[in-house]
Tab-separated table of C-alpha atoms in Angstrom:
chain	number	residue	atom	x	y	z
A	388	MET	CA	0.000	0.000	0.000
A	389	ILE	CA	1.292	3.441	-0.896
A	390	GLN	CA	2.273	5.796	1.930
A	391	GLU	CA	1.574	9.466	1.216
A	392	HIS	CA	3.402	12.267	3.016
A	393	ARG	CA	3.993	15.927	2.363
A	394	TYR	CA	7.710	15.422	2.987
A	395	VAL	CA	9.749	12.281	2.405
A	396	VAL	CA	13.377	12.450	3.507
A	397	VAL	CA	15.690	9.847	1.975
A	398	GLY	CA	18.616	8.982	4.236
A	399	ALA	CA	19.039	8.787	8.031
A	400	GLY	CA	22.532	10.176	8.281
A	401	PRO	CA	23.291	13.465	10.046
A	402	ALA	CA	21.472	15.539	7.410
A	403	GLY	CA	18.357	13.362	7.353
A	404	LEU	CA	18.107	13.393	11.146
A	405	GLN	CA	18.645	17.150	11.300
A	406	ILE	CA	16.009	18.072	8.721
A	407	GLY	CA	13.700	15.425	10.203
A	408	HIS	CA	14.052	17.061	13.616
A	409	PHE	CA	13.153	20.474	12.213
A	410	LEU	CA	10.131	19.040	10.354
A	411	GLN	CA	8.935	17.225	13.459
A	412	GLU	CA	9.473	20.311	15.624
A	413	ARG	CA	6.925	22.239	13.585
A	414	GLY	CA	4.449	19.349	13.289
A	415	ALA	CA	4.988	18.619	9.594
A	416	ASP	CA	3.776	15.473	7.854
A	417	TYR	CA	7.062	13.661	7.139
A	418	VAL	CA	8.871	10.345	7.168
A	419	ILE	CA	12.553	9.449	6.838
A	420	VAL	CA	13.357	6.336	4.799
A	421	GLU	CA	16.698	4.579	5.287
A	422	ARG	CA	18.135	1.517	3.562
A	423	GLU	CA	20.258	0.470	6.538
A	424	ARG	CA	19.004	-0.810	9.883
A	425	SER	CA	20.541	2.054	11.871
A	426	ALA	CA	21.343	5.740	11.507
A	427	GLY	CA	24.612	6.959	10.013
A	428	GLY	CA	25.407	3.855	7.996
A	429	PHE	CA	28.018	5.708	5.911
A	430	PHE	CA	30.163	6.036	9.024
A	431	ALA	CA	30.235	2.273	9.531
A	432	ARG	CA	32.681	2.200	6.582
A	433	PHE	CA	34.143	5.667	6.281
A	434	PRO	CA	36.581	7.206	6.884
A	435	ARG	CA	38.420	3.933	6.174
A	436	HIS	CA	41.170	4.513	8.717
A	437	GLY	CA	38.830	5.273	11.575
A	438	ARG	CA	39.149	8.997	12.312
A	439	LEU	CA	36.871	11.878	11.337
A	440	ILE	CA	38.483	15.005	9.907
A	441	SER	CA	35.923	17.269	11.580
A	442	PRO	CA	37.589	18.349	14.839
A	443	ASN	CA	35.984	17.838	18.214
A	444	ARG	CA	36.295	20.627	20.767
A	445	ALA	CA	35.259	19.030	24.053
A	446	ARG	CA	36.225	22.128	26.045
A	447	SER	CA	35.240	25.745	25.547
A	448	TRP	CA	35.914	28.971	27.444
A	449	SER	CA	32.328	30.138	26.953
A	450	ASP	CA	29.241	29.192	28.953
A	451	ASP	CA	26.958	30.494	26.178
A	452	PRO	CA	25.507	27.521	24.232
A	453	GLU	CA	25.325	29.552	21.007
A	454	THR	CA	28.950	30.658	21.221
A	455	ARG	CA	30.092	27.120	22.098
A	456	LEU	CA	28.618	25.879	18.816
A	457	ARG	CA	31.220	27.963	16.997
A	458	SER	CA	33.814	25.356	17.963
A	459	ASP	CA	31.517	22.302	17.946
A	460	TRP	CA	31.822	20.641	14.553
A	461	ASN	CA	29.765	17.488	15.035
A	462	SER	CA	26.621	18.307	17.020
A	463	LEU	CA	23.211	18.555	15.424
A	464	LEU	CA	20.935	21.446	16.401
A	465	SER	CA	18.255	20.872	19.011
A	466	ASP	CA	17.077	22.324	22.306
A	467	ASP	CA	18.326	19.323	24.291
A	468	PRO	CA	21.643	20.223	25.997
A	469	SER	CA	22.415	16.524	26.561
A	470	LEU	CA	22.552	15.899	22.813
A	471	LEU	CA	25.873	17.581	22.080
A	472	PHE	CA	28.625	15.524	20.501
A	473	PRO	CA	31.493	16.551	22.845
A	474	ALA	CA	29.797	14.402	25.510
A	475	TYR	CA	30.481	11.365	23.315
A	476	SER	CA	34.223	11.759	22.778
A	477	ASP	CA	37.232	13.599	24.186
A	478	ASP	CA	39.311	12.911	21.063
A	479	SER	CA	40.313	15.856	18.900
A	480	PHE	CA	39.541	13.740	15.825
A	481	PRO	CA	36.950	11.249	17.033
A	482	SER	CA	36.070	7.793	15.810
A	483	PRO	CA	33.126	7.476	13.405
A	484	ASP	CA	31.738	4.890	15.849
A	485	ASP	CA	31.259	7.705	18.372
A	486	LEU	CA	29.336	9.690	15.765
A	487	ARG	CA	27.082	6.705	15.050
A	488	ARG	CA	26.322	6.332	18.786
A	489	TYR	CA	25.481	10.018	18.908
A	490	LEU	CA	23.187	9.827	15.861
A	491	THR	CA	21.353	6.845	17.340
A	492	ASP	CA	20.755	8.718	20.587
A	493	PHE	CA	19.647	11.812	18.673
A	494	HIS	CA	16.922	10.048	16.714
A	495	THR	CA	15.711	7.872	19.598
A	496	THR	CA	15.594	10.767	22.072
A	497	HIS	CA	13.583	12.908	19.652
A	498	GLY	CA	11.464	9.987	18.451
A	499	LEU	CA	12.031	10.749	14.777
A	500	ARG	CA	9.817	8.869	12.327
A	501	ILE	CA	12.239	6.630	10.432
A	502	ALA	CA	11.451	3.620	8.231
A	503	PHE	CA	14.659	1.599	8.564
A	504	GLY	CA	15.439	-1.210	6.117
A	505	THR	CA	13.686	0.707	3.333
A	506	GLY	CA	15.826	1.127	0.242
A	507	ILE	CA	14.659	3.379	-2.588
A	508	SER	CA	15.014	1.711	-5.988
A	509	ARG	CA	13.306	4.267	-8.259
A	510	VAL	CA	12.179	7.891	-8.058
A	511	THR	CA	9.659	9.143	-10.614
A	512	CYS	CA	8.325	12.694	-10.979
A	513	LYS	CA	4.538	12.946	-10.970
A	514	GLU	CA	2.201	15.907	-11.306
A	515	GLU	CA	1.405	15.627	-7.602
A	516	GLY	CA	5.054	15.234	-6.541
A	517	PHE	CA	7.282	12.160	-6.453
A	518	ARG	CA	6.632	8.434	-6.381
A	519	LEU	CA	9.339	6.412	-4.647
A	520	GLU	CA	9.521	2.685	-5.370
A	521	THR	CA	11.122	0.654	-2.611
A	522	GLU	CA	13.102	-2.564	-2.667
A	523	ASP	CA	10.380	-4.352	-0.671
A	524	GLY	CA	7.619	-3.181	-2.997
A	525	ASP	CA	5.733	-0.701	-0.766
A	526	PRO	CA	5.939	2.716	-2.460
A	527	PHE	CA	5.892	6.226	-1.003
A	528	GLN	CA	4.325	9.382	-2.425
A	529	ALA	CA	5.868	12.765	-1.564
A	530	GLU	CA	4.748	16.269	-2.356
A	531	CYS	CA	8.270	17.411	-1.481
A	532	LEU	CA	11.276	15.090	-1.671
A	533	ILE	CA	14.375	15.817	0.451
A	534	TRP	CA	17.431	13.853	-0.676
A	535	ALA	CA	19.757	13.413	2.302
A	536	CYS	CA	21.723	10.387	1.110
A	537	GLY	CA	25.158	11.989	1.133
A	538	TRP	CA	27.763	10.513	-1.147
A	539	GLY	CA	26.874	7.605	-3.382
A	540	GLY	CA	29.500	5.618	-5.237
A	541	PRO	CA	33.160	6.472	-5.804
A	542	TYR	CA	34.236	8.972	-8.405
A	543	ILE	CA	36.324	6.981	-10.888
A	544	PRO	CA	38.470	9.060	-13.267
A	545	ASP	CA	38.575	8.141	-16.923
A	546	ILE	CA	42.068	6.627	-17.076
A	547	PRO	CA	42.912	3.579	-19.206
A	548	GLY	CA	43.654	0.759	-16.785
A	549	ILE	CA	41.936	2.427	-13.798
A	550	GLU	CA	40.275	-0.934	-13.090
A	551	HIS	CA	43.655	-2.207	-11.877
A	552	ALA	CA	43.664	0.309	-8.997
A	553	GLU	CA	42.263	-0.664	-5.617
A	554	GLY	CA	39.469	1.709	-4.554
A	555	TYR	CA	39.384	3.616	-1.270
A	556	GLU	CA	35.944	2.180	-0.622
A	557	ASP	CA	37.246	-1.420	-0.593
A	558	MET	CA	40.981	-1.249	0.120
A	559	THR	CA	42.544	-3.044	3.035
A	560	VAL	CA	43.342	-0.902	6.046
A	561	ASP	CA	46.117	-3.196	7.273
A	562	PRO	CA	49.385	-1.287	6.691
A	563	GLU	CA	51.472	-4.467	7.034
A	564	ARG	CA	50.401	-5.470	3.547
A	565	PHE	CA	52.368	-2.511	2.191
A	566	LEU	CA	55.553	-3.103	4.192
A	567	GLY	CA	58.515	-2.114	2.016
A	568	LYS	CA	56.258	-1.556	-1.023
A	569	ARG	CA	56.195	1.212	-3.613
A	570	VAL	CA	52.705	2.722	-3.507
A	571	LEU	CA	50.970	5.148	-5.866
A	572	ILE	CA	47.893	6.913	-4.477
A	573	LEU	CA	45.659	8.595	-7.045
A	574	GLY	CA	44.330	11.825	-5.538
A	575	LYS	CA	45.497	14.562	-3.182
A	576	GLY	CA	42.457	15.115	-0.990
A	577	ASN	CA	41.873	14.105	2.605
A	578	ALA	CA	41.108	10.473	1.712
A	579	ALA	CA	44.426	10.239	-0.130
A	580	PHE	CA	46.373	11.816	2.736
A	581	GLU	CA	44.501	9.731	5.316
A	582	THR	CA	45.600	6.613	3.415
A	583	ALA	CA	49.166	7.855	2.927
A	584	ASN	CA	49.535	8.634	6.633
A	585	ALA	CA	48.391	5.131	7.528
A	586	LEU	CA	51.131	3.708	5.275
A	587	HIS	CA	53.803	6.271	6.137
A	588	ASP	CA	55.800	4.050	8.499
A	589	HIS	CA	55.442	0.910	6.363
A	590	ALA	CA	55.735	1.659	2.651
A	591	SER	CA	59.163	2.338	1.141
A	592	THR	CA	57.808	4.909	-1.295
A	593	ILE	CA	54.487	6.770	-1.406
A	594	HIS	CA	53.544	9.007	-4.326
A	595	LEU	CA	50.314	11.015	-4.413
A	596	ALA	CA	49.347	11.983	-7.959
A	597	SER	CA	46.725	14.298	-9.434
A	598	PRO	CA	46.684	17.063	-12.071
A	599	ARG	CA	46.194	19.908	-9.596
A	600	PRO	CA	48.553	20.846	-6.738
A	601	VAL	CA	47.575	19.993	-3.189
A	602	ARG	CA	45.242	22.502	-1.553
A	603	LEU	CA	45.986	23.009	2.126
A	604	ALA	CA	43.170	24.110	4.420
A	605	TRP	CA	45.706	26.249	6.305
A	606	ASN	CA	46.123	28.407	3.192
A	607	SER	CA	42.653	28.231	1.660
A	608	ARG	CA	40.647	28.369	4.937
A	609	HIS	CA	38.346	25.785	3.338
A	610	PRO	CA	37.715	22.834	5.696
A	611	GLY	CA	37.361	20.381	2.824
A	612	ASP	CA	40.974	20.893	1.787
A	613	VAL	CA	43.875	18.899	3.228
A	614	ARG	CA	44.199	19.344	6.977
A	615	GLY	CA	47.336	20.123	8.957
A	616	ARG	CA	47.135	16.792	10.794
A	617	HIS	CA	48.553	15.211	7.622
A	618	GLY	CA	51.780	17.161	8.006
A	619	ALA	CA	54.090	14.123	8.338
A	620	LEU	CA	53.744	13.245	4.673
A	621	LEU	CA	54.148	16.878	3.612
A	622	ASP	CA	57.362	17.047	5.635
A	623	SER	CA	58.598	13.874	3.944
A	624	HIS	CA	57.872	15.421	0.556
A	625	ARG	CA	59.822	18.583	1.384
A	626	PHE	CA	62.788	17.133	3.229
A	627	GLY	CA	64.313	14.482	1.066
A	628	ALA	CA	62.308	11.322	1.825
A	629	PRO	CA	61.243	9.151	-1.137
A	630	HIS	CA	57.609	10.133	-0.584
A	631	ALA	CA	56.422	12.758	-3.058
A	632	LEU	CA	53.455	14.720	-4.392
A	633	LEU	CA	53.241	14.532	-8.180
A	634	ASP	CA	51.407	17.231	-10.121
A	635	CYS	CA	50.714	15.194	-13.221
A	636	ALA	CA	48.178	13.548	-15.487
A	637	VAL	CA	48.071	9.769	-15.283
A	638	GLU	CA	47.807	8.505	-18.857
A	639	ARG	CA	47.705	4.761	-18.342
A	640	ILE	CA	47.936	2.073	-15.669
A	641	SER	CA	49.184	-1.393	-16.654
A	642	PHE	CA	49.476	-4.522	-14.508
A	643	ASP	CA	51.418	-7.674	-15.447
A	644	GLY	CA	50.347	-9.733	-12.469
A	645	MET	CA	53.337	-8.695	-10.371
A	646	ALA	CA	53.898	-4.933	-10.693
A	647	TYR	CA	52.126	-1.849	-11.949
A	648	THR	CA	53.504	0.364	-14.705
A	649	VAL	CA	52.109	3.892	-14.730
A	650	ASP	CA	52.641	6.437	-17.508
A	651	ILE	CA	52.424	10.061	-16.363
A	652	VAL	CA	52.825	13.517	-17.887
A	653	HIS	CA	54.220	16.115	-15.496
A	654	ASN	CA	52.469	19.471	-15.267
A	655	HIS	CA	55.882	21.032	-14.741
A	656	ALA	CA	59.276	20.252	-16.308
A	657	ASP	CA	57.923	21.220	-19.738
A	658	GLY	CA	55.323	18.463	-19.629
A	659	GLY	CA	57.887	15.705	-19.450
A	660	ARG	CA	56.703	12.100	-19.642
A	661	GLU	CA	57.778	9.403	-17.246
A	662	ARG	CA	57.087	5.696	-16.722
A	663	LEU	CA	57.045	4.598	-13.090
A	664	GLU	CA	56.738	1.206	-11.429
A	665	TYR	CA	54.802	0.417	-8.260
A	666	ASP	CA	53.795	-2.549	-6.142
A	667	ALA	CA	50.336	-1.103	-5.430
A	668	VAL	CA	48.051	1.548	-6.916
A	669	LEU	CA	45.280	2.936	-4.690
A	670	ARG	CA	42.420	5.092	-5.990
A	671	CYS	CA	41.450	7.860	-3.525
A	672	THR	CA	39.699	10.239	-5.903
A	673	GLY	CA	36.600	11.007	-3.852
A	674	PHE	CA	32.923	10.282	-4.247
A	675	ARG	CA	29.980	11.405	-6.362
A	676	MET	CA	26.256	11.752	-5.884
A	677	ASP	CA	24.291	8.634	-6.771
A	678	THR	CA	21.765	9.619	-9.475
A	679	GLU	CA	20.864	6.139	-10.769
A	680	ALA	CA	17.593	5.948	-8.816
A	681	PHE	CA	16.050	8.908	-10.663
A	682	ALA	CA	13.901	8.006	-13.659
A	683	ASP	CA	14.054	11.621	-14.842
A	684	GLU	CA	17.302	13.460	-15.455
A	685	LEU	CA	18.877	14.882	-12.326
A	686	ARG	CA	21.170	17.591	-13.607
A	687	THR	CA	24.654	17.688	-12.100
A	688	LEU	CA	27.517	20.148	-12.158
A	689	PRO	CA	30.383	19.560	-14.611
A	690	GLY	CA	32.235	16.426	-13.571
A	691	GLY	CA	29.062	14.728	-12.320
A	692	ARG	CA	29.963	14.705	-8.623
A	693	LEU	CA	27.479	17.263	-7.288
A	694	PRO	CA	23.879	18.181	-8.154
A	695	ALA	CA	23.004	21.418	-9.926
A	696	LEU	CA	20.980	23.408	-7.374
A	697	THR	CA	19.176	26.715	-7.132
A	698	SER	CA	20.095	29.192	-4.425
A	699	ASP	CA	17.580	27.576	-2.020
A	700	TRP	CA	18.992	24.042	-2.579
A	701	GLU	CA	16.259	22.890	-4.975
A	702	SER	CA	17.228	20.750	-7.960
A	703	GLU	CA	17.547	22.796	-11.146
A	704	SER	CA	15.998	19.990	-13.206
A	705	LEU	CA	13.488	18.393	-10.789
A	706	PRO	CA	11.317	21.026	-9.049
A	707	GLY	CA	10.216	19.931	-5.593
A	708	LEU	CA	13.398	17.931	-4.994
A	709	TYR	CA	15.657	19.484	-2.355
A	710	VAL	CA	19.125	18.306	-1.406
A	711	ALA	CA	20.202	18.139	2.236
A	712	GLY	CA	23.612	17.611	3.789
A	713	THR	CA	27.058	17.463	2.263
A	714	MET	CA	25.697	17.890	-1.286
A	715	MET	CA	24.718	21.425	-0.311
A	716	GLN	CA	28.356	22.319	-0.911
A	717	ALA	CA	27.336	22.553	-4.570
A	718	ARG	CA	26.063	26.056	-3.703
A	719	ASP	CA	28.638	27.524	-1.329
A	720	ALA	CA	31.430	27.472	-3.959
A	721	ARG	CA	34.073	26.485	-1.383
A	722	ARG	CA	33.270	29.574	0.678
A	723	GLY	CA	31.457	27.932	3.588
A	724	SER	CA	31.453	24.651	5.492
A	725	SER	CA	28.425	23.059	3.831
A	726	ALA	CA	30.270	19.765	3.276
A	727	PHE	CA	30.282	19.192	7.051
A	728	ILE	CA	27.718	18.943	9.845
A	729	TYR	CA	29.343	22.148	11.119
A	730	GLY	CA	27.925	24.073	8.169
A	731	PHE	CA	24.964	22.166	6.763
A	732	ARG	CA	23.102	22.030	10.093
A	733	TYR	CA	22.458	25.771	9.635
A	734	ASN	CA	21.586	25.362	5.954
A	735	LEU	CA	18.984	22.812	7.000
A	736	ARG	CA	17.456	25.086	9.613
A	737	THR	CA	17.018	27.700	6.900
A	738	LEU	CA	15.761	25.117	4.393
A	739	SER	CA	13.117	23.974	6.883
A	740	ARG	CA	11.885	27.566	7.187
A	741	LEU	CA	11.783	27.994	3.406
A	742	LEU	CA	9.853	24.729	3.000
A	743	ALA	CA	7.389	25.782	5.699
A	744	GLU	CA	6.750	28.954	3.729
A	745	ARG	CA	6.363	27.192	0.383
A	746	TYR	CA	4.385	24.104	1.379
A	747	ASP	CA	2.694	25.000	4.676
A	748	GLY	CA	1.980	28.711	4.287
A	749	VAL	CA	4.137	29.744	7.249
A	750	ARG	CA	5.747	33.113	6.640
A	751	LEU	CA	9.545	33.230	6.759
A	752	PRO	CA	10.558	34.371	10.271
A	753	ARG	CA	11.631	37.995	10.554
A	754	THR	CA	12.401	40.458	13.327
A	755	HIS	CA	11.698	44.194	13.386
A	756	VAL	CA	14.856	46.209	14.120
A	757	PRO	CA	14.429	49.829	15.326
A	758	ARG	CA	16.756	52.178	13.458
A	759	PRO	CA	18.442	53.547	16.647
A	760	ALA	CA	19.291	49.968	17.671
A	761	LEU	CA	20.663	48.918	14.259
A	762	THR	CA	24.397	49.094	15.009
A	763	GLY	CA	24.049	47.302	18.327
A	764	THR	CA	21.813	44.618	16.805
A	765	VAL	CA	24.244	43.946	13.954
A	766	LEU	CA	27.226	43.690	16.303
A	767	ASP	CA	25.295	41.416	18.666
A	768	ARG	CA	24.659	39.043	15.787
A	769	VAL	CA	28.224	38.900	14.446
A	770	ASN	CA	29.620	38.568	17.966
A	771	ARG	CA	27.393	35.643	18.953
A	772	SER	CA	25.846	33.839	15.980
A	773	SER	CA	27.292	30.374	15.359
A	774	ALA	CA	25.612	30.178	11.941
A	775	LEU	CA	27.277	33.324	10.592
A	776	TRP	CA	30.594	32.100	12.033
A	777	ALA	CA	30.491	28.548	10.683
A	778	GLN	CA	29.128	29.662	7.310
A	779	ALA	CA	31.236	32.788	6.854
A	780	ASP	CA	31.188	34.051	3.260
A	781	TYR	CA	27.919	32.194	2.635
A	782	LEU	CA	25.068	32.740	5.112
A	783	VAL	CA	24.036	36.280	6.023
A	784	ASP	CA	21.328	38.206	7.781
A	785	ALA	CA	19.195	40.155	5.313
A	786	LEU	CA	18.023	43.620	6.383
A	787	VAL	CA	15.087	44.727	4.260
A	788	ILE	CA	13.875	48.314	4.506
A	789	THR	CA	10.087	48.567	4.165
A	790	GLU	CA	7.510	51.274	4.787
A	791	HIS	CA	7.094	49.746	8.243
A	792	GLY	CA	10.803	49.886	9.121
A	793	ILE	CA	13.707	47.460	9.020
A	794	GLU	CA	13.003	43.725	8.905
A	795	ARG	CA	15.780	41.196	9.597
A	796	TYR	CA	15.740	37.706	8.085
A	797	GLU	CA	18.409	35.469	9.634
A	798	ASP	CA	20.834	32.949	8.146
A	799	LEU	CA	19.983	33.124	4.430
A	800	PRO	CA	22.401	32.269	1.627
A	801	GLU	CA	23.458	35.672	0.363
A	802	ASP	CA	22.732	34.814	-3.277
A	803	TYR	CA	19.222	33.668	-2.332
A	804	ALA	CA	18.573	36.815	-0.280
A	805	VAL	CA	19.677	39.043	-3.168
A	806	GLU	CA	17.475	37.132	-5.626
A	807	ARG	CA	14.484	37.325	-3.307
A	808	PHE	CA	14.648	40.901	-2.104
A	809	GLY	CA	16.762	42.801	-4.665
A	810	ASP	CA	17.131	45.864	-2.455
A	811	LEU	CA	18.637	44.929	0.908
A	812	VAL	CA	21.549	45.131	3.294
A	813	THR	CA	23.378	41.908	4.173
A	814	VAL	CA	25.293	41.287	7.392
A	815	GLY	CA	27.795	38.461	7.639
A	816	LEU	CA	31.338	37.390	8.371
A	817	ARG	CA	34.045	37.322	5.694
A	818	GLN	CA	37.333	35.494	5.512
A	819	SER	CA	40.266	37.303	3.965
A	820	GLY	CA	43.296	36.630	6.092
A	821	ALA	CA	41.241	37.073	9.267
A	822	VAL	CA	37.536	36.711	9.929
A	823	HIS	CA	35.774	40.060	10.082
A	824	PRO	CA	32.241	41.445	9.804
A	825	ALA	CA	31.021	42.855	6.502
A	826	VAL	CA	27.898	44.882	5.782
A	827	ARG	CA	26.941	45.071	2.097
A	828	VAL	CA	24.287	47.136	0.310
A	829	PHE	CA	22.487	45.822	-2.784
A	830	ARG	CA	20.272	47.813	-5.156
A	831	ASN	CA	18.272	45.900	-7.764
A	832	GLY	CA	20.451	42.883	-7.040
A	833	ALA	CA	23.765	44.681	-7.592
A	834	LEU	CA	26.333	45.381	-4.878
A	835	THR	CA	26.630	49.164	-4.463
A	836	SER	CA	28.587	49.693	-1.230
A	837	GLU	CA	30.217	47.796	1.593
A	838	VAL	CA	31.919	48.311	4.931
A	839	ARG	CA	34.293	45.772	6.500
A	840	LEU	CA	35.200	46.048	10.150
A	841	PRO	CA	38.743	45.239	11.343
A	842	GLY	CA	39.475	41.708	12.494
A	843	SER	CA	39.625	40.654	16.133
A	844	VAL	CA	41.810	37.909	17.608
A	845	THR	CA	39.091	37.104	20.144
A	846	ALA	CA	36.260	37.378	17.572
A	847	ARG	CA	34.649	40.135	19.607
A	848	TRP	CA	33.753	43.201	17.565
A	849	GLN	CA	32.742	45.730	20.208
A	850	ASP	CA	35.517	48.315	20.397
A	851	ARG	CA	34.009	51.801	20.293
A	852	GLU	CA	36.527	53.321	17.878
A	853	ARG	CA	37.372	50.311	15.684
A	854	HIS	CA	33.960	48.703	15.350
A	855	VAL	CA	31.037	50.716	16.695
A	856	ALA	CA	31.898	54.160	15.270
A	857	PRO	CA	32.607	52.988	11.657
A	858	LEU	CA	29.342	51.083	11.569
A	859	ASP	CA	27.425	54.043	13.023
A	860	ARG	CA	28.835	56.286	10.286
A	861	PHE	CA	27.971	53.791	7.567
A	862	PHE	CA	24.356	53.457	8.701
A	863	ASP	CA	24.037	57.237	9.185
A	864	ARG	CA	24.897	57.729	5.528
A	865	LEU	CA	22.648	54.904	4.398
A	866	LEU	CA	19.668	55.469	6.709
A	867	PRO	CA	19.819	58.883	8.399
A	868	LEU	CA	17.958	59.062	11.681
């Protein structure tokens, strides 16, 4: 028998539980469907070497729950103070098993409506929404479909002989197998460095190869780039060890039953070609979204890894389909932290509000801000908000001037806010060397002026001369009292 719901959420990982909590909190008609028998099944296998790259800050100087979230990377949002991830691990980089325990407690404590053991085999667009065929034959009907499945299968580059490489998703995690071996790792992301670090004290030679140079999070300030905890291999690369990072294109991989022969073209050295021999080739080239279940075309970005989304996380090609979780990074253009719980938990709070407006007729929350209190209100938000902090350069508060005064809409993607309102002032945090507040004015969707306040080591923007006075002057010119 078909089950009909206004919202069907596919996936009971962190994103599915978070959006499910928000839907349940406002009394929405929803269900979460999950192929596995427990929440967070992805983390039963990944990361392969047993440590998350999202840091855990078990201790904080602040007693303010909102401020503490600025350094809490793994907690979901709720009003229950017992459901914070630091209570589950003291490790700086915790085990994925701890995250799975936390997710189980989160959904059982909140009593989320989850149909476990329910795999989705086919999704078809209908005039009234979406029909979801299941592997056990009982279909679901959704007016709004929220895809919270996270990564699907591996991303496999188009290289002749790539089938000879062992994939990250299946490779052995026993480093003894690589004792004294020459190892080529395809890729230079965190999965590649995680694997290289595990082999660092065992393999004789480790090469990491990809066309682009390594991107270090320390330089880019993007949390999806390679983290500093992988420094041992970088040191080996710089200081004479046989381990190396190769900026090259891999043209072919051959295997004769004993050794691998790999033909590469260097990006440097005038594009010189080289043939190298290895005892093992490991593919650590990341993941992609699984689109096979969709009967209708689900448009993706170039490369096919991420979905093509509108500014409010709706599919460009399938109206009514929204994407939740790590796939939301398709919109933040490497500016925010949408690939991680740390960032997408705030995206999902905003998405829930947008869905309530569209499907349930609930107006988007807003707050009236008196003009004399504008500077103080703006500084209060940038000094305390965990959403603006975690999603710097992406989420903003939108100040809309109406005939009734100033209305503030919190935690919107800036591109969405500009599309929706056209004329507005945005308030957010920007990263350029240091984190600092920025107030930007848009007219007819175009940026016309901006003020950036000086950075602060303590992330407290409240100095009278450096922060309050410049903002007062800016607002006096823009909106005279």
